[in-house]
Amino acid sequence: MKVMGCSRMTEKIIELDNISVTFKQKDQTIEAVKNVSLDINKGDVYGIVGYSGAGKSTLVRVINLLQKPSSGKAVINGDVFYENIDGHEKIIEINKLRKKRRKIGMIFQHFNLLNEQTVVQNVAFALKHSSLKEKEITKKSLDLLKLVGLEERANAYPSQLSGGQQQRVAIARALANDPEILISDEGTSALDPKNTIQILDLLKRLNNELGLTVVLITHEMEAVKRIADRVAVMENGEIIETGNLLDIFVHAKHKLTREFVGTESGSAKALATLKAAKLVQLDSDQECIQLTYIGSSVSESLIVKLYKDFDIIASIIYGNIEILQETPVGALFVIVKGSAENREKAITFLKEQDIIVTKVEAGEIFNG
Amino acid sequence: MAELFTKYFPNVVYQGWGGDGGWLPAIGQTLYMTFWSAIFGGILGLIFGIGLVLTDSDGILPNRGTFSFFDKVVSFFRAIPFIILLAFIAPVTQKIVGTQIGTTAALVPLSLGVFPFYARQVQVALASVDHGIIEAAQSLGATFSDIIFDVYLREARSELIRVTTVTLISLIGLTAMAGAIGAGGLGNMAIAYGYNRFANDTTFIATLLVLIFVLLVQLIGDFLARILNHKNS
């Protein structure tokens, strides 16, 4: 905060402080979000992942106050939207909120377009209260459709479009009032893989070109991996881990995070394959380790070095490289053979090379 | 042809076109009653239907007290059989129209009889609008009137036309009963001049005309509902 030189780069646009959301249903209260604090910086693509029911959608609805929290404080772009610190509730005035909401675009899993209005009317609807004249509204709507590559379908009705096209219209509509924040609530979850990638790339492009802050709610790690800078993992209404994308992938602390990262990364699949095939039998002088490395730090010479210096025979049984934030992240499953002492030394050596070494218990692979 | 008709439908011909008990006034009265009570009952029904949806617990203006008021009024009027309602609200009719009998006097019970039915139908039609679309509109900073007119009424318009058709048809049914307070119309023709005088041919033709009327309403309603629906084209 004191570092003025960086203030522009780390300007907070969304500040959620100790936010809780409780629903009262007859006799029981459900805590959908529990004391969540989350800061999102301007210009970030911020991914919030978790299984369904984790409270992601509820949390993100607090940002534009579609969901009123039960306690905490929400400051969006410098405006206090909600504050309830010790039972004294302060909510932004509704007319002011409407104006502010126009600066927070939102897209949804099921697009939520107006079915009885054409594509261009859908975009124009968002501009109904702008200062623009009718002609200018039409022009701006068409320009926005051009931006998402749909100007030719301006007079079609949403039902005549594919899911991917409908989501583009929704994006054009969400961008109509030149928002600074765009929230995607499972925006790609109803799309096929090809459309998912196109929509994600479009969001990234908008992030780059317009400096749009994107909040990406998803249960698909693939989406986060493709465009997010920072990630928060949610479970049972709580944020259990946050960090930048690479850290979350490589140094995940929480079991659920690893599970999430794992379900999408090749290593989990590899483990499952190995488990199913029962290909490898480990002798007493063998063990299986997973090596994770960032960048291209591992080369074959390591294997040679292990043999020369530590008398260890290493055989690679599986390898995989993924690109995250334009950085390669590799994972190798290796069976190392040698005396227990030498194996320990070799592992220490590998760790010194900035390689993350995880011992894969025999049970994890071989007895399933 | 004309002779054949006179032979088989002597009473129909006897009633004549114009004058007291004629066919044209009867048709006119049915149209008059249907039209005006559709307007008054329709407006009342729309207001109550919209009110019910907006003030419901998951509506955009949740308010238990107001919802309960709308709900009770609608339920109360729906519970009264129409023929009893005619008599029951006669004093009110007297206050509003100045008389308890006649075609115009029938508009009061007809409007009050049809509005609760319409209100429920409108409520169901509007509730069919995907809540996600309303949420999306809110996220765009839409006002309450935007949400009522551009989202609820426009998104549900095809469904609204369908329920309006159903309501109009049941309203035509109600106008037949209004004959009981001297409102005339085709229903009265069928009962007073047909059934009560053993003139089955008159009853038959009156019924046929009501049927044609209903059919026309249905056809027009279906057509409009179809061309105004872009949900699944």
Coordinates of C-alpha atoms in Angstrom, one line a residue:
Chain A
M1 CA 0.0 0.0 0.0
K2 CA 2.9 2.3 0.8
V3 CA 4.6 1.6 -2.4
M4 CA 3.3 4.4 -4.5
G5 CA 5.2 3.3 -7.6
C6 CA 3.1 0.2 -7.9
S7 CA -0.2 1.6 -6.8
R8 CA -1.5 1.7 -10.4
M9 CA -0.6 -1.9 -11.0
T10 CA -2.2 -3.2 -7.8
E11 CA -5.2 -0.9 -7.6
K12 CA -8.0 -2.8 -6.0
I13 CA -11.3 -2.7 -7.9
I14 CA -13.2 -5.3 -5.9
E15 CA -12.8 -5.5 -2.1
L16 CA -14.9 -8.0 -0.3
D17 CA -14.3 -8.0 3.4
N18 CA -15.6 -10.7 5.7
I19 CA -18.7 -11.3 3.6
S20 CA -21.2 -13.8 4.8
V21 CA -24.4 -14.8 3.1
T22 CA -27.1 -16.8 5.0
F23 CA -30.4 -18.0 3.6
K24 CA -33.2 -18.6 6.0
Q25 CA -35.5 -21.4 4.9
K26 CA -38.3 -22.1 7.3
D27 CA -36.5 -23.6 10.4
Q28 CA -33.0 -23.8 9.1
T29 CA -30.4 -21.3 8.0
I30 CA -28.0 -22.1 5.3
E31 CA -24.6 -20.4 5.3
A32 CA -23.8 -20.1 1.6
V33 CA -20.8 -17.9 2.1
K34 CA -18.9 -17.7 5.3
N35 CA -16.6 -14.8 6.2
V36 CA -15.0 -14.5 2.8
S37 CA -12.5 -11.7 2.2
L38 CA -11.3 -11.3 -1.4
D39 CA -9.5 -8.5 -3.1
I40 CA -9.4 -8.3 -6.9
N41 CA -7.0 -6.0 -8.7
K42 CA -7.9 -3.9 -11.6
G43 CA -7.1 -5.6 -14.9
D44 CA -6.8 -9.1 -13.5
V45 CA -8.5 -12.2 -14.8
Y46 CA -9.5 -13.7 -11.5
G47 CA -10.7 -17.3 -11.4
I48 CA -12.9 -18.6 -8.6
V49 CA -13.2 -22.3 -8.8
G50 CA -15.0 -24.9 -6.7
Y51 CA -17.6 -27.7 -7.1
S52 CA -21.2 -26.7 -7.5
G53 CA -22.7 -25.7 -4.2
A54 CA -19.5 -24.3 -3.0
G55 CA -21.0 -20.8 -2.9
K56 CA -19.1 -19.3 -5.9
S57 CA -22.2 -17.9 -7.6
T58 CA -23.6 -16.5 -4.4
L59 CA -20.3 -14.8 -3.6
V60 CA -20.0 -13.3 -7.0
R61 CA -23.5 -11.9 -6.9
V62 CA -22.5 -9.8 -3.9
I63 CA -20.3 -7.9 -6.3
N64 CA -23.2 -6.3 -8.1
L65 CA -25.6 -6.8 -5.2
L66 CA -27.8 -9.2 -7.0
Q67 CA -27.3 -11.0 -3.7
K68 CA -27.5 -9.0 -0.5
P69 CA -25.0 -10.3 2.0
S70 CA -25.8 -10.8 5.7
S71 CA -22.7 -9.2 7.0
G72 CA -19.4 -7.8 6.0
K73 CA -18.3 -5.0 3.6
A74 CA -18.3 -4.8 -0.1
V75 CA -16.5 -2.0 -1.9
I76 CA -16.6 -1.9 -5.6
N77 CA -14.5 0.5 -7.6
G78 CA -14.3 2.8 -4.5
D79 CA -18.1 2.8 -3.8
V80 CA -19.3 1.1 -0.7
F81 CA -22.1 -1.1 -1.9
Y82 CA -22.8 -2.8 1.4
E83 CA -21.6 -2.5 4.9
N84 CA -22.7 -4.3 8.0
I85 CA -20.0 -4.5 10.6
D86 CA -21.8 -4.7 13.9
G87 CA -25.4 -5.3 13.0
H88 CA -25.8 -1.8 11.4
E89 CA -26.6 -2.4 7.8
K90 CA -25.8 0.3 5.2
I91 CA -26.8 -0.4 1.6
I92 CA -26.2 1.7 -1.5
E93 CA -29.2 3.6 -2.6
I94 CA -31.2 1.7 -5.4
N95 CA -30.9 4.4 -8.1
K96 CA -27.2 4.8 -7.5
L97 CA -26.9 1.0 -7.5
R98 CA -28.6 0.8 -10.9
K99 CA -26.1 3.2 -12.3
K100 CA -23.2 1.4 -10.8
R101 CA -24.5 -2.0 -12.0
R102 CA -24.2 -0.7 -15.6
K103 CA -20.4 -0.6 -15.0
I104 CA -20.4 -4.2 -13.9
G105 CA -21.2 -6.5 -16.8
M106 CA -22.3 -10.1 -16.1
I107 CA -22.7 -13.2 -18.2
F108 CA -24.5 -16.4 -17.2
Q109 CA -24.3 -20.1 -17.8
H110 CA -27.6 -20.0 -19.7
F111 CA -27.0 -16.7 -21.4
N112 CA -30.3 -15.2 -20.2
L113 CA -31.0 -13.2 -23.3
L114 CA -34.4 -11.6 -24.0
N115 CA -36.0 -14.3 -26.2
E116 CA -38.6 -12.0 -27.7
Q117 CA -36.1 -9.4 -28.8
T118 CA -33.6 -9.5 -31.6
V119 CA -29.9 -9.7 -31.1
V120 CA -29.4 -6.0 -31.6
Q121 CA -32.4 -5.1 -29.4
N122 CA -30.9 -7.2 -26.7
V123 CA -27.7 -5.1 -26.7
A124 CA -29.7 -1.9 -27.1
F125 CA -31.8 -2.9 -24.0
A126 CA -28.6 -2.4 -21.9
L127 CA -28.3 1.2 -23.3
K128 CA -31.9 2.2 -22.6
H129 CA -30.9 4.6 -19.8
S130 CA -27.7 5.9 -21.4
S131 CA -27.5 9.5 -22.6
L132 CA -27.2 8.3 -26.2
K133 CA -29.9 9.0 -28.8
E134 CA -31.8 6.2 -30.4
K135 CA -29.6 6.2 -33.5
E136 CA -26.4 6.2 -31.5
I137 CA -27.7 3.4 -29.4
T138 CA -28.3 1.3 -32.6
K139 CA -24.9 2.2 -33.9
K140 CA -23.1 1.3 -30.6
S141 CA -25.1 -1.9 -30.4
L142 CA -23.9 -2.9 -33.9
D143 CA -20.4 -1.9 -33.1
L144 CA -20.5 -4.2 -30.0
L145 CA -21.8 -7.0 -32.1
K146 CA -19.0 -6.5 -34.5
L147 CA -16.5 -6.7 -31.6
V148 CA -17.9 -10.2 -30.8
G149 CA -18.1 -11.1 -34.5
L150 CA -21.9 -11.3 -34.8
E151 CA -22.9 -8.1 -36.7
E152 CA -24.4 -10.3 -39.4
R153 CA -26.9 -11.8 -37.0
A154 CA -28.1 -8.5 -35.6
N155 CA -31.7 -9.1 -36.6
A156 CA -31.9 -12.8 -35.6
Y157 CA -33.7 -13.9 -32.5
P158 CA -31.6 -15.6 -29.8
S159 CA -33.3 -19.0 -30.4
Q160 CA -31.9 -18.9 -33.9
L161 CA -28.3 -18.8 -32.6
S162 CA -26.0 -21.5 -31.3
G163 CA -25.0 -21.4 -27.6
G164 CA -21.7 -19.9 -28.4
Q165 CA -23.2 -17.2 -30.5
Q166 CA -25.8 -16.5 -27.7
Q167 CA -23.0 -16.1 -25.2
R168 CA -21.3 -13.6 -27.5
V169 CA -24.5 -11.6 -27.7
A170 CA -24.6 -11.7 -23.9
I171 CA -21.0 -10.4 -23.8
A172 CA -21.8 -7.6 -26.2
R173 CA -24.8 -6.7 -24.0
A174 CA -22.7 -6.9 -20.8
L175 CA -20.1 -4.5 -22.4
A176 CA -22.7 -2.0 -23.7
N177 CA -22.2 0.5 -20.9
D178 CA -18.3 0.3 -21.0
P179 CA -18.0 -1.6 -17.8
E180 CA -14.8 -1.9 -15.8
I181 CA -15.7 -5.3 -14.5
L182 CA -17.0 -8.4 -16.3
I183 CA -18.4 -11.3 -14.2
S184 CA -18.7 -14.6 -15.9
D185 CA -20.9 -16.9 -13.8
E186 CA -20.2 -20.3 -15.4
G187 CA -20.2 -18.5 -18.7
T188 CA -18.7 -21.4 -20.6
S189 CA -20.2 -24.3 -18.7
A190 CA -23.0 -24.9 -21.2
L191 CA -20.8 -24.7 -24.2
D192 CA -18.9 -27.3 -26.2
P193 CA -15.1 -27.4 -26.0
K194 CA -14.6 -25.4 -29.2
N195 CA -17.0 -22.6 -28.2
T196 CA -15.6 -22.6 -24.7
I197 CA -12.2 -21.8 -26.0
Q198 CA -13.5 -19.1 -28.3
I199 CA -15.4 -17.4 -25.5
L200 CA -12.5 -17.7 -23.1
D201 CA -10.1 -16.2 -25.7
L202 CA -12.6 -13.4 -26.3
L203 CA -12.7 -12.6 -22.6
K204 CA -8.9 -12.6 -22.5
R205 CA -8.8 -10.3 -25.5
L206 CA -11.2 -7.9 -23.9
N207 CA -9.0 -8.1 -20.8
N208 CA -6.0 -7.2 -22.8
E209 CA -7.5 -4.6 -25.1
L210 CA -9.9 -2.8 -22.8
G211 CA -8.2 -3.4 -19.5
L212 CA -11.4 -5.1 -18.3
T213 CA -11.2 -6.8 -15.0
V214 CA -12.7 -10.3 -15.4
V215 CA -14.1 -12.4 -12.6
L216 CA -14.4 -16.0 -13.8
I217 CA -16.6 -18.4 -11.8
T218 CA -16.2 -21.9 -13.0
H219 CA -16.0 -25.5 -12.0
E220 CA -13.8 -26.2 -15.0
M221 CA -10.1 -25.9 -14.2
E222 CA -9.4 -25.9 -17.9
A223 CA -11.1 -22.4 -18.2
V224 CA -9.1 -21.0 -15.4
K225 CA -5.9 -22.5 -16.7
R226 CA -6.4 -20.9 -20.1
I227 CA -6.9 -17.3 -19.0
A228 CA -6.7 -16.6 -15.3
D229 CA -4.0 -14.7 -13.6
R230 CA -5.1 -15.3 -10.1
V231 CA -7.2 -18.1 -8.6
A232 CA -9.3 -18.6 -5.5
V233 CA -10.6 -22.0 -4.6
M234 CA -13.9 -22.3 -2.8
E235 CA -15.4 -25.1 -0.7
N236 CA -18.4 -25.0 1.6
G237 CA -18.8 -21.3 1.4
E238 CA -15.2 -20.5 2.3
I239 CA -12.2 -19.6 0.2
I240 CA -9.6 -22.2 1.1
E241 CA -6.8 -21.0 -1.0
T242 CA -5.8 -18.1 -3.2
G243 CA -2.7 -17.4 -5.3
N244 CA -1.5 -16.7 -8.7
L245 CA -2.3 -19.4 -11.3
L246 CA 1.2 -21.0 -11.3
D247 CA 1.5 -21.2 -7.6
I248 CA -1.9 -22.8 -7.3
F249 CA -0.9 -25.3 -9.8
V250 CA 2.5 -26.1 -8.5
H251 CA 2.4 -25.5 -4.8
A252 CA -1.3 -26.2 -4.0
K253 CA -1.5 -26.5 -0.2
H254 CA -5.0 -27.7 0.2
K255 CA -6.2 -31.2 -0.7
L256 CA -9.2 -29.9 -2.7
T257 CA -7.0 -27.6 -4.7
R258 CA -4.7 -30.5 -5.6
E259 CA -7.8 -32.5 -6.5
F260 CA -9.0 -29.7 -8.7
V261 CA -5.7 -29.2 -10.4
G262 CA -5.3 -32.9 -10.6
T263 CA -8.6 -33.7 -12.2
E264 CA -7.6 -31.5 -15.1
S265 CA -3.9 -32.2 -15.3
G266 CA -2.4 -35.2 -17.1
S267 CA -0.8 -36.5 -14.0
A268 CA -4.0 -37.6 -12.4
K269 CA -5.0 -39.4 -15.6
A270 CA -1.6 -41.0 -15.7
L271 CA -2.0 -42.3 -12.2
A272 CA -5.3 -43.6 -13.0
T273 CA -4.0 -45.3 -16.1
L274 CA -1.1 -46.9 -14.3
K275 CA -3.4 -48.0 -11.6
A276 CA -5.8 -49.6 -14.0
A277 CA -3.1 -51.3 -16.0
K278 CA -1.1 -52.6 -13.0
L279 CA 1.9 -52.2 -15.3
V280 CA 4.6 -51.7 -12.8
Q281 CA 5.6 -53.8 -9.8
L282 CA 7.8 -52.0 -7.3
D283 CA 10.7 -53.9 -5.7
S284 CA 12.0 -53.0 -2.3
D285 CA 14.8 -50.9 -3.8
Q286 CA 12.4 -49.0 -6.1
E287 CA 10.1 -46.1 -5.5
C288 CA 7.9 -43.9 -7.7
I289 CA 8.2 -40.2 -7.5
Q290 CA 6.5 -37.3 -9.2
L291 CA 8.7 -34.4 -10.4
T292 CA 7.0 -31.1 -11.1
Y293 CA 9.0 -28.3 -12.6
I294 CA 8.4 -24.8 -13.9
G295 CA 10.1 -23.7 -17.1
S296 CA 12.3 -26.1 -19.0
S297 CA 14.7 -26.9 -16.2
V298 CA 14.6 -30.6 -16.6
S299 CA 16.5 -32.3 -19.3
E300 CA 17.7 -35.8 -19.9
S301 CA 21.0 -34.9 -18.4
L302 CA 19.3 -35.1 -15.0
I303 CA 18.7 -38.8 -15.5
V304 CA 22.3 -39.3 -16.5
K305 CA 23.4 -37.3 -13.5
L306 CA 21.3 -39.4 -11.2
Y307 CA 23.0 -42.5 -12.5
K308 CA 26.5 -41.1 -12.5
D309 CA 26.5 -39.3 -9.1
F310 CA 24.0 -41.3 -7.1
D311 CA 24.0 -44.7 -8.8
I312 CA 20.3 -44.4 -9.4
I313 CA 18.5 -45.8 -12.3
A314 CA 15.6 -43.6 -13.2
S315 CA 13.0 -44.7 -15.7
I316 CA 10.3 -42.3 -16.8
I317 CA 6.9 -43.9 -16.9
Y318 CA 4.9 -40.8 -17.7
G319 CA 5.6 -37.2 -18.7
N320 CA 3.4 -34.2 -19.4
I321 CA 3.9 -30.5 -20.1
E322 CA 1.3 -27.9 -19.8
I323 CA 1.5 -24.2 -20.6
L324 CA 0.2 -21.9 -17.9
Q325 CA 0.5 -18.1 -18.3
E326 CA 2.9 -18.8 -21.1
T327 CA 5.1 -20.8 -18.8
P328 CA 5.7 -24.5 -19.3
V329 CA 4.8 -26.6 -16.3
G330 CA 6.1 -30.2 -16.5
A331 CA 5.2 -33.3 -14.6
L332 CA 7.2 -36.5 -14.7
F333 CA 6.5 -39.8 -13.0
V334 CA 9.7 -41.6 -12.5
I335 CA 10.6 -44.9 -10.9
V336 CA 14.0 -44.7 -9.2
K337 CA 16.0 -47.8 -8.4
G338 CA 18.9 -47.8 -6.0
S339 CA 19.7 -48.1 -2.3
A340 CA 17.5 -46.2 0.2
E341 CA 20.4 -43.9 1.1
N342 CA 21.2 -43.1 -2.5
R343 CA 17.6 -42.5 -3.3
E344 CA 17.3 -40.0 -0.4
K345 CA 20.4 -38.2 -1.7
A346 CA 19.1 -38.1 -5.2
I347 CA 15.8 -36.6 -4.0
T348 CA 17.6 -33.9 -2.0
F349 CA 19.6 -33.1 -5.1
L350 CA 16.5 -32.8 -7.2
K351 CA 14.9 -30.5 -4.7
E352 CA 18.0 -28.3 -4.9
Q353 CA 17.3 -27.9 -8.6
D354 CA 13.9 -26.3 -7.8
I355 CA 12.1 -29.4 -8.7
I356 CA 9.1 -30.3 -6.6
V357 CA 9.4 -33.9 -5.6
T358 CA 6.3 -35.8 -4.4
K359 CA 6.6 -39.4 -3.4
V360 CA 3.9 -41.5 -4.9
E361 CA 2.9 -44.1 -2.4
A362 CA 2.7 -47.6 -3.9
G363 CA -0.8 -47.8 -2.7
E364 CA -1.8 -44.8 -4.7
I365 CA -0.9 -46.6 -7.9
F366 CA -1.0 -50.2 -7.3
N367 CA -3.8 -50.9 -5.0
G368 CA -6.8 -49.1 -5.9
Chain B
M1 CA -83.0 -22.8 -49.7
A2 CA -84.8 -20.0 -47.8
E3 CA -87.9 -22.1 -47.9
L4 CA -86.1 -25.1 -46.5
F5 CA -84.7 -23.0 -43.7
T6 CA -88.1 -21.6 -42.9
K7 CA -89.4 -25.2 -42.8
Y8 CA -86.9 -26.6 -40.4
F9 CA -86.1 -23.5 -38.4
P10 CA -89.5 -21.8 -38.0
N11 CA -88.8 -20.3 -34.6
V12 CA -85.5 -18.9 -35.7
V13 CA -87.1 -17.1 -38.5
Y14 CA -89.9 -16.0 -36.2
Q15 CA -87.4 -14.2 -33.9
G16 CA -86.5 -12.0 -36.8
W17 CA -83.3 -10.0 -37.3
G18 CA -84.0 -6.8 -35.4
G19 CA -86.4 -5.7 -32.7
D20 CA -86.9 -7.1 -29.2
G21 CA -85.8 -10.7 -29.3
G22 CA -84.2 -10.4 -32.6
W23 CA -80.9 -12.1 -33.6
L24 CA -78.9 -8.9 -34.3
P25 CA -79.4 -7.3 -30.9
A26 CA -78.6 -10.7 -29.3
I27 CA -75.3 -11.0 -31.2
G28 CA -74.6 -7.3 -30.4
Q29 CA -75.2 -7.8 -26.7
T30 CA -72.9 -10.8 -26.5
L31 CA -70.2 -8.9 -28.3
Y32 CA -70.8 -5.8 -26.2
M33 CA -70.6 -7.7 -22.9
T34 CA -67.6 -9.8 -23.9
F35 CA -65.7 -6.7 -25.2
W36 CA -66.2 -4.4 -22.3
S37 CA -65.9 -6.9 -19.5
A38 CA -62.8 -8.2 -21.2
I39 CA -61.4 -4.7 -21.0
F40 CA -62.3 -4.0 -17.4
G41 CA -61.8 -7.5 -16.1
G42 CA -58.6 -7.7 -18.2
I43 CA -57.0 -4.6 -16.8
L44 CA -58.0 -5.6 -13.2
G45 CA -56.7 -9.1 -13.8
L46 CA -53.4 -7.9 -15.3
I47 CA -52.9 -5.6 -12.3
F48 CA -53.5 -8.3 -9.8
G49 CA -51.5 -10.9 -11.8
I50 CA -48.5 -8.6 -12.1
G51 CA -48.9 -7.6 -8.5
L52 CA -48.9 -11.3 -7.4
V53 CA -45.7 -12.0 -9.3
L54 CA -43.8 -8.9 -8.2
T55 CA -44.7 -9.1 -4.5
D56 CA -44.2 -12.9 -4.3
S57 CA -41.3 -14.0 -2.1
D58 CA -39.1 -14.6 -5.1
G59 CA -40.3 -11.6 -7.0
I60 CA -38.5 -8.3 -7.6
L61 CA -40.5 -6.4 -4.9
P62 CA -41.2 -9.1 -2.3
N63 CA -43.8 -8.0 0.2
R64 CA -45.7 -10.5 2.1
G65 CA -48.6 -8.2 3.1
T66 CA -49.3 -6.9 -0.4
F67 CA -49.0 -10.4 -1.9
S68 CA -51.4 -11.8 0.7
F69 CA -53.9 -9.0 -0.1
F70 CA -53.9 -9.7 -3.8
D71 CA -54.0 -13.4 -3.2
K72 CA -57.0 -13.2 -0.8
V73 CA -59.0 -10.9 -3.0
V74 CA -58.4 -13.2 -6.1
S75 CA -59.3 -16.3 -4.1
F76 CA -62.4 -14.7 -2.6
F77 CA -63.9 -13.7 -6.0
R78 CA -62.9 -17.0 -7.6
A79 CA -64.7 -18.9 -4.9
I80 CA -68.1 -17.3 -5.6
P81 CA -70.2 -19.1 -8.3
F82 CA -70.9 -16.6 -11.0
I83 CA -74.7 -16.9 -10.9
I84 CA -74.6 -16.1 -7.2
L85 CA -72.1 -13.2 -7.8
L86 CA -74.7 -11.7 -10.1
A87 CA -77.1 -11.3 -7.2
F88 CA -74.5 -10.8 -4.6
I89 CA -73.0 -7.6 -6.0
A90 CA -76.3 -6.2 -7.3
P91 CA -76.1 -3.3 -4.8
V92 CA -72.6 -2.4 -6.1
T93 CA -73.8 -2.6 -9.6
Q94 CA -76.6 -0.2 -8.7
K95 CA -74.1 2.2 -7.3
I96 CA -71.8 2.1 -10.4
V97 CA -74.2 1.8 -13.3
G98 CA -77.4 3.2 -11.7
T99 CA -79.4 0.0 -12.4
Q100 CA -79.3 -3.7 -11.5
I101 CA -80.6 -5.0 -14.8
G102 CA -79.7 -4.8 -18.4
T103 CA -76.6 -5.4 -20.6
T104 CA -74.5 -2.6 -19.1
A105 CA -75.4 -3.6 -15.6
A106 CA -74.0 -7.1 -16.4
L107 CA -70.6 -5.6 -17.1
V108 CA -69.9 -5.2 -13.4
P109 CA -70.5 -8.8 -12.3
L110 CA -68.9 -10.1 -15.6
S111 CA -65.7 -8.0 -15.0
L112 CA -65.5 -9.1 -11.3
G113 CA -66.3 -12.7 -12.3
V114 CA -63.6 -12.9 -14.9
F115 CA -60.8 -10.9 -13.3
P116 CA -59.7 -13.4 -10.6
F117 CA -59.5 -16.2 -13.2
Y118 CA -57.5 -14.0 -15.5
A119 CA -55.3 -12.8 -12.6
R120 CA -54.3 -16.4 -11.8
Q121 CA -53.6 -17.1 -15.5
V122 CA -51.5 -14.0 -15.8
Q123 CA -49.6 -15.0 -12.7
V124 CA -48.8 -18.4 -14.1
A125 CA -47.8 -16.9 -17.5
L126 CA -45.5 -14.3 -15.9
A127 CA -44.0 -16.8 -13.5
S128 CA -42.9 -18.8 -16.6
V129 CA -40.4 -16.1 -17.5
D130 CA -36.9 -17.5 -16.6
H131 CA -35.7 -15.9 -13.4
G132 CA -32.2 -15.8 -15.0
I133 CA -33.5 -13.3 -17.6
I134 CA -34.8 -11.0 -14.8
E135 CA -31.5 -11.3 -13.0
A136 CA -29.6 -10.4 -16.2
A137 CA -31.8 -7.4 -16.6
Q138 CA -31.1 -6.3 -13.1
S139 CA -27.4 -6.8 -13.6
L140 CA -27.8 -4.3 -16.5
G141 CA -29.3 -1.7 -14.2
A142 CA -32.9 -2.1 -15.4
T143 CA -35.6 -0.3 -13.5
F144 CA -38.8 -1.8 -12.2
S145 CA -40.8 -0.6 -15.1
D146 CA -38.1 -2.0 -17.6
I147 CA -38.5 -5.3 -15.9
I148 CA -42.3 -5.3 -15.9
F149 CA -42.7 -4.1 -19.5
D150 CA -39.6 -5.2 -21.4
V151 CA -39.0 -8.4 -19.5
Y152 CA -42.1 -9.8 -17.9
L153 CA -44.8 -8.7 -20.3
R154 CA -42.7 -8.9 -23.4
E155 CA -41.1 -12.2 -22.7
A156 CA -44.4 -13.8 -21.7
R157 CA -46.5 -12.1 -24.4
S158 CA -47.2 -15.3 -26.3
E159 CA -48.2 -17.1 -23.1
L160 CA -50.3 -14.1 -22.2
I161 CA -52.1 -14.2 -25.5
R162 CA -52.8 -17.9 -24.9
V163 CA -54.3 -17.3 -21.4
T164 CA -56.2 -14.3 -22.7
T165 CA -57.8 -16.6 -25.3
V166 CA -58.8 -19.1 -22.6
T167 CA -60.2 -16.3 -20.5
L168 CA -62.1 -14.8 -23.3
I169 CA -63.7 -18.1 -24.1
S170 CA -64.7 -18.6 -20.5
L171 CA -66.0 -15.0 -20.5
I172 CA -68.3 -15.8 -23.4
G173 CA -69.6 -18.6 -21.3
L174 CA -70.3 -16.2 -18.4
T175 CA -72.2 -13.8 -20.7
A176 CA -74.7 -16.5 -21.4
M177 CA -75.6 -16.5 -17.7
A178 CA -76.0 -12.7 -17.6
G179 CA -79.3 -13.3 -19.2
A180 CA -80.5 -14.0 -15.7
I181 CA -80.4 -10.2 -15.0
G182 CA -81.9 -9.3 -18.3
A183 CA -78.7 -8.6 -20.1
G184 CA -79.9 -10.4 -23.3
G185 CA -77.3 -11.9 -25.6
L186 CA -77.1 -15.3 -27.4
G187 CA -77.2 -17.2 -24.1
N188 CA -80.5 -15.6 -23.2
M189 CA -81.8 -16.3 -26.7
A190 CA -81.0 -20.0 -26.3
I191 CA -82.6 -20.2 -22.9
A192 CA -85.5 -17.7 -22.8
Y193 CA -86.6 -17.9 -26.5
G194 CA -85.3 -21.4 -27.2
Y195 CA -85.4 -23.8 -24.2
N196 CA -88.3 -22.1 -22.3
R197 CA -90.6 -22.0 -25.4
F198 CA -89.6 -25.5 -26.6
A199 CA -88.1 -23.9 -29.7
N200 CA -85.2 -26.3 -30.1
D201 CA -84.2 -24.8 -33.4
T202 CA -83.6 -21.4 -31.8
T203 CA -81.5 -23.0 -29.1
F204 CA -79.5 -24.8 -31.8
I205 CA -78.8 -21.7 -33.9
A206 CA -77.9 -19.6 -30.8
T207 CA -75.5 -22.3 -29.7
L208 CA -74.0 -22.5 -33.1
L209 CA -73.4 -18.8 -33.2
V210 CA -71.7 -19.0 -29.7
L211 CA -69.6 -21.8 -31.0
I212 CA -68.5 -19.9 -34.1
F213 CA -67.6 -16.9 -31.9
V214 CA -65.5 -19.1 -29.6
L215 CA -63.8 -20.8 -32.5
L216 CA -62.9 -17.4 -34.0
V217 CA -61.4 -16.2 -30.7
Q218 CA -59.4 -19.5 -30.5
L219 CA -58.1 -19.2 -34.0
I220 CA -57.1 -15.6 -33.7
G221 CA -55.5 -16.3 -30.3
D222 CA -53.5 -19.3 -31.5
F223 CA -52.3 -17.4 -34.6
L224 CA -51.1 -14.4 -32.6
A225 CA -49.5 -16.6 -29.9
R226 CA -47.6 -18.4 -32.7
I227 CA -46.3 -15.5 -34.6
L228 CA -45.3 -13.6 -31.5
N229 CA -43.3 -16.5 -30.1
H230 CA -39.6 -16.5 -30.8
K231 CA -38.6 -18.7 -28.0
N232 CA -38.3 -22.0 -29.9
S233 CA -38.3 -21.2 -33.5

